[in-house]
mmCIF file with all atom_site columns, C-alpha atoms in Angstrom:
data_model
loop_
_atom_site.group_PDB
_atom_site.id
_atom_site.type_symbol
_atom_site.label_atom_id
_atom_site.label_alt_id
_atom_site.label_comp_id
_atom_site.label_asym_id
_atom_site.label_entity_id
_atom_site.label_seq_id
_atom_site.pdbx_PDB_ins_code
_atom_site.Cartn_x
_atom_site.Cartn_y
_atom_site.Cartn_z
_atom_site.occupancy
_atom_site.B_iso_or_equiv
_atom_site.pdbx_formal_charge
_atom_site.auth_seq_id
_atom_site.auth_comp_id
_atom_site.auth_asym_id
_atom_site.auth_atom_id
_atom_site.pdbx_PDB_model_num
ATOM 1  C CA . ALA I 1 1  ? 19.437  3.559  -56.138 1.00 0.00 ? 1  ALA I CA 1
ATOM 2  C CA . PRO I 1 2  ? 16.067  4.786  -54.848 1.00 0.00 ? 2  PRO I CA 1
ATOM 3  C CA . PHE I 1 3  ? 13.473  2.074  -54.467 1.00 0.00 ? 3  PHE I CA 1
ATOM 4  C CA . MET I 1 4  ? 9.835   1.514  -53.520 1.00 0.00 ? 4  MET I CA 1
ATOM 5  C CA . ILE I 1 5  ? 8.187   -1.475 -51.818 1.00 0.00 ? 5  ILE I CA 1
ATOM 6  C CA . VAL I 1 6  ? 4.418   -1.793 -52.160 1.00 0.00 ? 6  VAL I CA 1
ATOM 7  C CA . GLY I 1 7  ? 2.143   -4.556 -51.022 1.00 0.00 ? 7  GLY I CA 1
ATOM 8  C CA . ASP I 1 8  ? -0.666  -5.937 -48.950 1.00 0.00 ? 8  ASP I CA 1
ATOM 9  C CA . PHE I 1 9  ? 1.158   -6.306 -45.647 1.00 0.00 ? 9  PHE I CA 1
ATOM 10 C CA . ASN I 1 10 ? -2.036  -7.073 -43.719 1.00 0.00 ? 10 ASN I CA 1
ATOM 11 C CA . ALA I 1 11 ? -0.408  -4.955 -41.011 1.00 0.00 ? 11 ALA I CA 1
ATOM 12 C CA . HIS I 1 12 ? -2.722  -2.813 -38.912 1.00 0.00 ? 12 HIS I CA 1
ATOM 13 C CA . ASN I 1 13 ? -1.288  0.247  -37.171 1.00 0.00 ? 13 ASN I CA 1
ATOM 14 C CA . PRO I 1 14 ? -2.708  3.730  -36.460 1.00 0.00 ? 14 PRO I CA 1
ATOM 15 C CA . LEU I 1 15 ? 0.443   5.245  -37.995 1.00 0.00 ? 15 LEU I CA 1
ATOM 16 C CA . TRP I 1 16 ? -0.954  4.503  -41.457 1.00 0.00 ? 16 TRP I CA 1
ATOM 17 C CA . GLY I 1 17 ? -4.674  4.751  -40.807 1.00 0.00 ? 17 GLY I CA 1
ATOM 18 C CA . SER I 1 18 ? -5.787  1.612  -38.976 1.00 0.00 ? 18 SER I CA 1
ATOM 19 C CA . VAL I 1 19 ? -7.951  1.818  -35.883 1.00 0.00 ? 19 VAL I CA 1
ATOM 20 C CA . LYS I 1 20 ? -6.112  -1.060 -34.202 1.00 0.00 ? 20 LYS I CA 1
ATOM 21 C CA . VAL I 1 21 ? -2.570  -2.387 -34.026 1.00 0.00 ? 21 VAL I CA 1
ATOM 22 C CA . THR I 1 22 ? -1.591  -5.998 -34.693 1.00 0.00 ? 22 THR I CA 1
ATOM 23 C CA . ASP I 1 23 ? 1.673   -7.819 -34.033 1.00 0.00 ? 23 ASP I CA 1
ATOM 24 C CA . ILE I 1 24 ? 2.709   -7.513 -37.687 1.00 0.00 ? 24 ILE I CA 1
ATOM 25 C CA . GLY I 1 25 ? 1.755   -3.833 -37.530 1.00 0.00 ? 25 GLY I CA 1
ATOM 26 C CA . LYS I 1 26 ? 4.174   -3.370 -34.616 1.00 0.00 ? 26 LYS I CA 1
ATOM 27 C CA . ILE I 1 27 ? 6.945   -5.049 -36.593 1.00 0.00 ? 27 ILE I CA 1
ATOM 28 C CA . VAL I 1 28 ? 6.303   -3.029 -39.742 1.00 0.00 ? 28 VAL I CA 1
ATOM 29 C CA . GLU I 1 29 ? 6.229   0.148  -37.622 1.00 0.00 ? 29 GLU I CA 1
ATOM 30 C CA . HIS I 1 30 ? 9.835   -0.356 -36.510 1.00 0.00 ? 30 HIS I CA 1
ATOM 31 C CA . VAL I 1 31 ? 11.499  -1.849 -39.593 1.00 0.00 ? 31 VAL I CA 1
ATOM 32 C CA . PRO I 1 32 ? 11.300  1.277  -41.811 1.00 0.00 ? 32 PRO I CA 1
ATOM 33 C CA . SER I 1 33 ? 12.730  3.578  -39.136 1.00 0.00 ? 33 SER I CA 1
ATOM 34 C CA . ASN I 1 34 ? 15.576  1.150  -38.388 1.00 0.00 ? 34 ASN I CA 1
ATOM 35 C CA . LEU I 1 35 ? 16.458  0.952  -42.100 1.00 0.00 ? 35 LEU I CA 1
ATOM 36 C CA . HIS I 1 36 ? 15.915  4.679  -42.836 1.00 0.00 ? 36 HIS I CA 1
ATOM 37 C CA . LEU I 1 37 ? 12.843  4.025  -44.963 1.00 0.00 ? 37 LEU I CA 1
ATOM 38 C CA . CYS I 1 38 ? 9.560   5.946  -45.110 1.00 0.00 ? 38 CYS I CA 1
ATOM 39 C CA . VAL I 1 39 ? 5.991   4.663  -44.996 1.00 0.00 ? 39 VAL I CA 1
ATOM 40 C CA . GLN I 1 40 ? 4.200   6.980  -47.433 1.00 0.00 ? 40 GLN I CA 1
ATOM 41 C CA . ASN I 1 41 ? 0.614   6.120  -46.470 1.00 0.00 ? 41 ASN I CA 1
ATOM 42 C CA . ASP I 1 42 ? -1.368  9.163  -45.341 1.00 0.00 ? 42 ASP I CA 1
ATOM 43 C CA . GLY I 1 43 ? -4.080  7.423  -43.324 1.00 0.00 ? 43 GLY I CA 1
ATOM 44 C CA . SER I 1 44 ? -6.426  6.867  -46.250 1.00 0.00 ? 44 SER I CA 1
ATOM 45 C CA . HIS I 1 45 ? -8.140  3.505  -46.464 1.00 0.00 ? 45 HIS I CA 1
ATOM 46 C CA . THR I 1 46 ? -6.571  1.106  -48.945 1.00 0.00 ? 46 THR I CA 1
ATOM 47 C CA . TYR I 1 47 ? -8.847  -1.930 -48.718 1.00 0.00 ? 47 TYR I CA 1
ATOM 48 C CA . LEU I 1 48 ? -12.593 -2.556 -48.806 1.00 0.00 ? 48 LEU I CA 1
ATOM 49 C CA . HIS I 1 49 ? -13.599 -5.950 -47.401 1.00 0.00 ? 49 HIS I CA 1
ATOM 50 C CA . PRO I 1 50 ? -16.034 -7.466 -49.930 1.00 0.00 ? 50 PRO I CA 1
ATOM 51 C CA . GLY I 1 51 ? -17.880 -9.551 -47.332 1.00 0.00 ? 51 GLY I CA 1
ATOM 52 C CA . ASN I 1 52 ? -18.763 -6.958 -44.722 1.00 0.00 ? 52 ASN I CA 1
ATOM 53 C CA . GLY I 1 53 ? -18.039 -3.608 -46.398 1.00 0.00 ? 53 GLY I CA 1
ATOM 54 C CA . SER I 1 54 ? -15.490 -2.506 -43.800 1.00 0.00 ? 54 SER I CA 1
ATOM 55 C CA . PHE I 1 55 ? -12.474 -0.411 -44.709 1.00 0.00 ? 55 PHE I CA 1
ATOM 56 C CA . SER I 1 56 ? -8.896  -0.829 -43.537 1.00 0.00 ? 56 SER I CA 1
ATOM 57 C CA . SER I 1 57 ? -5.409  0.422  -44.275 1.00 0.00 ? 57 SER I CA 1
ATOM 58 C CA . ILE I 1 58 ? -3.334  -2.698 -44.835 1.00 0.00 ? 58 ILE I CA 1
ATOM 59 C CA . ASP I 1 59 ? -1.705  -1.918 -48.197 1.00 0.00 ? 59 ASP I CA 1
ATOM 60 C CA . LEU I 1 60 ? 1.521   -0.001 -47.686 1.00 0.00 ? 60 LEU I CA 1
ATOM 61 C CA . THR I 1 61 ? 3.999   1.975  -49.753 1.00 0.00 ? 61 THR I CA 1
ATOM 62 C CA . ILE I 1 62 ? 7.501   2.067  -48.282 1.00 0.00 ? 62 ILE I CA 1
ATOM 63 C CA . VAL I 1 63 ? 10.269  4.067  -49.961 1.00 0.00 ? 63 VAL I CA 1
ATOM 64 C CA . ASP I 1 64 ? 13.940  4.803  -49.614 1.00 0.00 ? 64 ASP I CA 1
ATOM 65 C CA . HIS I 1 65 ? 14.383  7.869  -47.386 1.00 0.00 ? 65 HIS I CA 1
ATOM 66 C CA . SER I 1 66 ? 16.863  9.798  -49.542 1.00 0.00 ? 66 SER I CA 1
ATOM 67 C CA . PRO I 1 67 ? 14.780  10.976 -52.532 1.00 0.00 ? 67 PRO I CA 1
ATOM 68 C CA . PHE I 1 68 ? 11.411  11.194 -50.718 1.00 0.00 ? 68 PHE I CA 1
ATOM 69 C CA . ASP I 1 69 ? 9.893   13.348 -48.015 1.00 0.00 ? 69 ASP I CA 1
ATOM 70 C CA . CYS I 1 70 ? 9.267   11.300 -44.869 1.00 0.00 ? 70 CYS I CA 1
ATOM 71 C CA . THR I 1 71 ? 6.919   13.701 -43.145 1.00 0.00 ? 71 THR I CA 1
#
């Protein structure tokens, strides 16, 4: 059945809007493609740090490839 995984992965990667890449970001980059999943983030910021006011894109939405567009 189609499914969706959402969460705060704390994974930074330019593929989903971060300005840097972290080790966990590298891992998360490869897992969806290996499992035929799609990261649906469009580069928009998903988190505002309350202490310093900076934005990041660490919350991800990953879906099953079959019913969703992966572009």
